[in-house]
Amino acid sequence: MQNNFLLEKSMMDFIFKINSMSTILNLFLLIITGFYLFFGFLVVRQVKQLNSSFETDSSEILSLLSYAHFLATLALMVFILISLI
């Protein structure tokens, strides 16, 4: 009984420390950004397929925007990784 109380107390101390909360938040943001990076990759692929299917005047602009979106998401993920260290 005493060991469970000590374990719960040490877990609560770990969870509620400011430093650990920051780490948990950064890990959560890293996971969410990873999903968003995957979404950005899918957008790039879909735009590439769309441009190969249909010839439009704005195909270069759409490709540029999709790559810019992907690179911005990648930069955000790198920034979160650096802040995690």
GROMACS .gro file of N, CA and C in nm:
model
  255
    1MET      N    1   0.083  -0.119   0.000
    1MET     CA    2   0.000   0.000   0.000
    1MET      C    3   0.087   0.125   0.000
    2GLN      N    4   0.192   0.124   0.079
    2GLN     CA    5   0.281   0.239   0.088
    2GLN      C    6   0.355   0.259  -0.044
    3ASN      N    7   0.394   0.151  -0.111
    3ASN     CA    8   0.466   0.163  -0.238
    3ASN      C    9   0.378   0.224  -0.346
    4ASN      N   10   0.250   0.188  -0.349
    4ASN     CA   11   0.159   0.246  -0.448
    4ASN      C   12   0.144   0.396  -0.426
    5PHE      N   13   0.135   0.436  -0.300
    5PHE     CA   14   0.123   0.579  -0.270
    5PHE      C   15   0.247   0.655  -0.315
    6LEU      N   16   0.364   0.598  -0.290
    6LEU     CA   17   0.488   0.663  -0.332
    6LEU      C   18   0.499   0.668  -0.483
    7LEU      N   19   0.455   0.562  -0.550
    7LEU     CA   20   0.458   0.560  -0.696
    7LEU      C   21   0.364   0.665  -0.754
    8GLU      N   22   0.243   0.674  -0.698
    8GLU     CA   23   0.148   0.774  -0.746
    8GLU      C   24   0.199   0.915  -0.719
    9LYS      N   25   0.259   0.936  -0.603
    9LYS     CA   26   0.312   1.068  -0.570
    9LYS      C   27   0.426   1.107  -0.663
   10SER      N   28   0.515   1.013  -0.692
   10SER     CA   29   0.626   1.046  -0.782
   10SER      C   30   0.577   1.069  -0.925
   11MET      N   31   0.474   0.995  -0.966
   11MET     CA   32   0.418   1.017  -1.100
   11MET      C   33   0.352   1.153  -1.108
   12MET      N   34   0.279   1.190  -1.004
   12MET     CA   35   0.213   1.320  -1.004
   12MET      C   36   0.315   1.433  -1.001
   13ASP      N   37   0.423   1.414  -0.926
   13ASP     CA   38   0.529   1.514  -0.925
   13ASP      C   39   0.591   1.529  -1.063
   14PHE      N   40   0.609   1.418  -1.132
   14PHE     CA   41   0.666   1.423  -1.267
   14PHE      C   42   0.572   1.493  -1.364
   15ILE      N   43   0.444   1.458  -1.357
   15ILE     CA   44   0.347   1.513  -1.452
   15ILE      C   45   0.331   1.663  -1.434
   16PHE      N   46   0.330   1.710  -1.310
   16PHE     CA   47   0.299   1.850  -1.286
   16PHE      C   48   0.420   1.941  -1.278
   17LYS      N   49   0.537   1.890  -1.304
   17LYS     CA   50   0.653   1.979  -1.313
   17LYS      C   51   0.641   2.060  -1.441
   18ILE      N   52   0.683   2.184  -1.436
   18ILE     CA   53   0.671   2.272  -1.551
   18ILE      C   54   0.756   2.220  -1.667
   19ASN      N   55   0.874   2.172  -1.639
   19ASN     CA   56   0.962   2.124  -1.743
   19ASN      C   57   0.904   2.002  -1.812
   20SER      N   58   0.847   1.911  -1.735
   20SER     CA   59   0.790   1.791  -1.797
   20SER      C   60   0.665   1.824  -1.876
   21MET      N   61   0.587   1.921  -1.831
   21MET     CA   62   0.468   1.961  -1.907
   21MET      C   63   0.509   2.021  -2.041
   22SER      N   64   0.617   2.097  -2.042
   22SER     CA   65   0.667   2.153  -2.166
   22SER      C   66   0.713   2.043  -2.261
   23THR      N   67   0.779   1.941  -2.207
   23THR     CA   68   0.824   1.829  -2.290
   23THR      C   69   0.706   1.752  -2.346
   24ILE      N   70   0.605   1.728  -2.263
   24ILE     CA   71   0.486   1.657  -2.309
   24ILE      C   72   0.417   1.737  -2.418
   25LEU      N   73   0.406   1.867  -2.401
   25LEU     CA   74   0.343   1.952  -2.502
   25LEU      C   75   0.423   1.949  -2.632
   26ASN      N   76   0.555   1.956  -2.622
   26ASN     CA   77   0.638   1.952  -2.743
   26ASN      C   78   0.626   1.818  -2.814
   27LEU      N   79   0.620   1.709  -2.739
   27LEU     CA   80   0.602   1.578  -2.802
   27LEU      C   81   0.466   1.568  -2.871
   28PHE      N   82   0.363   1.622  -2.807
   28PHE     CA   83   0.230   1.624  -2.867
   28PHE      C   84   0.231   1.705  -2.996
   29LEU      N   85   0.295   1.822  -2.993
   29LEU     CA   86   0.304   1.905  -3.113
   29LEU      C   87   0.384   1.836  -3.223
   30LEU      N   88   0.487   1.763  -3.185
   30LEU     CA   89   0.567   1.689  -3.282
   30LEU      C   90   0.484   1.581  -3.350
   31ILE      N   91   0.403   1.510  -3.275
   31ILE     CA   92   0.318   1.407  -3.333
   31ILE      C   93   0.215   1.468  -3.427
   32ILE      N   94   0.150   1.574  -3.384
   32ILE     CA   95   0.049   1.641  -3.467
   32ILE      C   96   0.114   1.697  -3.594
   33THR      N   97   0.233   1.755  -3.581
   33THR     CA   98   0.303   1.809  -3.697
   33THR      C   99   0.344   1.698  -3.792
   34GLY      N  100   0.377   1.581  -3.738
   34GLY     CA  101   0.409   1.465  -3.822
   34GLY      C  102   0.290   1.425  -3.908
   35PHE      N  103   0.171   1.423  -3.846
   35PHE     CA  104   0.050   1.394  -3.924
   35PHE      C  105   0.027   1.502  -4.030
   36TYR      N  106   0.049   1.627  -3.993
   36TYR     CA  107   0.028   1.736  -4.088
   36TYR      C  108   0.131   1.733  -4.200
   37LEU      N  109   0.253   1.689  -4.169
   37LEU     CA  110   0.355   1.673  -4.272
   37LEU      C  111   0.314   1.565  -4.372
   38PHE      N  112   0.257   1.458  -4.322
   38PHE     CA  113   0.206   1.352  -4.410
   38PHE      C  114   0.094   1.407  -4.498
   39PHE      N  115   0.006   1.489  -4.441
   39PHE     CA  116  -0.100   1.553  -4.519
   39PHE      C  117  -0.042   1.643  -4.627
   40GLY      N  118   0.062   1.718  -4.594
   40GLY     CA  119   0.127   1.803  -4.693
   40GLY      C  120   0.188   1.722  -4.806
   41PHE      N  121   0.246   1.607  -4.772
   41PHE     CA  122   0.300   1.517  -4.874
   41PHE      C  123   0.188   1.468  -4.966
   42LEU      N  124   0.074   1.433  -4.909
   42LEU     CA  125  -0.039   1.389  -4.991
   42LEU      C  126  -0.090   1.500  -5.082
   43VAL      N  127  -0.090   1.623  -5.033
   43VAL     CA  128  -0.132   1.736  -5.116
   43VAL      C  129  -0.039   1.753  -5.235
   44VAL      N  130   0.093   1.741  -5.211
   44VAL     CA  131   0.190   1.752  -5.321
   44VAL      C  132   0.165   1.644  -5.425
   45ARG      N  133   0.142   1.522  -5.381
   45ARG     CA  134   0.116   1.412  -5.475
   45ARG      C  135  -0.013   1.435  -5.553
   46GLN      N  136  -0.118   1.481  -5.486
   46GLN     CA  137  -0.245   1.504  -5.554
   46GLN      C  138  -0.234   1.617  -5.656
   47VAL      N  139  -0.161   1.721  -5.622
   47VAL     CA  140  -0.143   1.831  -5.717
   47VAL      C  141  -0.063   1.784  -5.837
   48LYS      N  142   0.037   1.700  -5.812
   48LYS     CA  143   0.117   1.646  -5.923
   48LYS      C  144   0.030   1.560  -6.015
   49GLN      N  145  -0.056   1.478  -5.956
   49GLN     CA  146  -0.146   1.395  -6.038
   49GLN      C  147  -0.248   1.480  -6.111
   50LEU      N  148  -0.298   1.582  -6.046
   50LEU     CA  149  -0.394   1.672  -6.110
   50LEU      C  150  -0.330   1.743  -6.228
   51ASN      N  151  -0.207   1.789  -6.211
   51ASN     CA  152  -0.140   1.859  -6.320
   51ASN      C  153  -0.107   1.766  -6.436
   52SER      N  154  -0.087   1.638  -6.408
   52SER     CA  155  -0.062   1.546  -6.519
   52SER      C  156  -0.192   1.508  -6.589
   53SER      N  157  -0.305   1.519  -6.520
   53SER     CA  158  -0.434   1.484  -6.581
   53SER      C  159  -0.493   1.599  -6.661
   54PHE      N  160  -0.481   1.720  -6.608
   54PHE     CA  161  -0.541   1.836  -6.671
   54PHE      C  162  -0.434   1.940  -6.701
   55GLU      N  163  -0.438   1.995  -6.819
   55GLU     CA  164  -0.346   2.102  -6.857
   55GLU      C  165  -0.414   2.236  -6.829
   56THR      N  166  -0.360   2.311  -6.734
   56THR     CA  167  -0.414   2.442  -6.703
   56THR      C  168  -0.301   2.544  -6.701
   57ASP      N  169  -0.340   2.669  -6.706
   57ASP     CA  170  -0.240   2.776  -6.700
   57ASP      C  171  -0.182   2.791  -6.560
   58SER      N  172  -0.259   2.754  -6.461
   58SER     CA  173  -0.214   2.774  -6.323
   58SER      C  174  -0.149   2.650  -6.261
   59SER      N  175  -0.109   2.555  -6.342
   59SER     CA  176  -0.051   2.432  -6.287
   59SER      C  177   0.082   2.460  -6.217
   60GLU      N  178   0.162   2.550  -6.271
   60GLU     CA  179   0.289   2.583  -6.207
   60GLU      C  180   0.268   2.652  -6.072
   61ILE      N  181   0.169   2.738  -6.066
   61ILE     CA  182   0.139   2.809  -5.941
   61ILE      C  183   0.091   2.711  -5.835
   62LEU      N  184   0.003   2.618  -5.876
   62LEU     CA  185  -0.046   2.518  -5.781
   62LEU      C  186   0.066   2.428  -5.730
   63SER      N  187   0.156   2.390  -5.820
   63SER     CA  188   0.270   2.308  -5.778
   63SER      C  189   0.359   2.385  -5.682
   64LEU      N  190   0.384   2.510  -5.713
   64LEU     CA  191   0.467   2.594  -5.626
   64LEU      C  192   0.404   2.609  -5.488
   65LEU      N  193   0.274   2.631  -5.484
   65LEU     CA  194   0.206   2.646  -5.355
   65LEU      C  195   0.208   2.516  -5.274
   66SER      N  196   0.191   2.404  -5.341
   66SER     CA  197   0.192   2.277  -5.268
   66SER      C  198   0.331   2.247  -5.213
   67TYR      N  199   0.436   2.275  -5.291
   67TYR     CA  200   0.571   2.254  -5.241
   67TYR      C  201   0.605   2.352  -5.128
   68ALA      N  202   0.559   2.475  -5.140
   68ALA     CA  203   0.583   2.574  -5.034
   68ALA      C  204   0.514   2.532  -4.905
   69HIS      N  205   0.393   2.480  -4.918
   69HIS     CA  206   0.319   2.432  -4.801
   69HIS      C  207   0.393   2.316  -4.734
   70PHE      N  208   0.443   2.223  -4.815
   70PHE     CA  209   0.516   2.109  -4.762
   70PHE      C  210   0.646   2.154  -4.693
   71LEU      N  211   0.718   2.245  -4.756
   71LEU     CA  212   0.844   2.292  -4.698
   71LEU      C  213   0.821   2.372  -4.569
   72ALA      N  214   0.712   2.449  -4.565
   72ALA     CA  215   0.681   2.524  -4.443
   72ALA      C  216   0.647   2.428  -4.329
   73THR      N  217   0.575   2.322  -4.360
   73THR     CA  218   0.543   2.222  -4.258
   73THR      C  219   0.669   2.150  -4.212
   74LEU      N  220   0.758   2.120  -4.304
   74LEU     CA  221   0.885   2.056  -4.269
   74LEU      C  222   0.969   2.147  -4.181
   75ALA      N  223   0.971   2.276  -4.213
   75ALA     CA  224   1.045   2.372  -4.131
   75ALA      C  225   0.985   2.381  -3.990
   76LEU      N  226   0.854   2.377  -3.981
   76LEU     CA  227   0.789   2.379  -3.850
   76LEU      C  228   0.826   2.256  -3.769
   77MET      N  229   0.831   2.141  -3.834
   77MET     CA  230   0.868   2.018  -3.764
   77MET      C  231   1.013   2.023  -3.716
   78VAL      N  232   1.102   2.077  -3.796
   78VAL     CA  233   1.242   2.092  -3.755
   78VAL      C  234   1.252   2.189  -3.638
   79PHE      N  235   1.176   2.297  -3.642
   79PHE     CA  236   1.176   2.393  -3.532
   79PHE      C  237   1.130   2.328  -3.402
   80ILE      N  238   1.026   2.246  -3.409
   80ILE     CA  239   0.977   2.177  -3.289
   80ILE      C  240   1.082   2.078  -3.239
   81LEU      N  241   1.148   2.008  -3.331
   81LEU     CA  242   1.254   1.914  -3.291
   81LEU      C  243   1.369   1.987  -3.221
   82ILE      N  244   1.406   2.103  -3.274
   82ILE     CA  245   1.514   2.181  -3.212
   82ILE      C  246   1.472   2.231  -3.074
   83SER      N  247   1.348   2.273  -3.061
   83SER     CA  248   1.303   2.322  -2.930
   83SER      C  249   1.287   2.208  -2.830
   84LEU      N  250   1.276   2.086  -2.878
   84LEU     CA  251   1.265   1.971  -2.789
   84LEU      C  252   1.399   1.935  -2.726
   85ILE      N  253   1.507   1.970  -2.794
   85ILE     CA  254   1.642   1.935  -2.745
   85ILE      C  255   1.684   2.025  -2.631
   0.00000   0.00000   0.00000
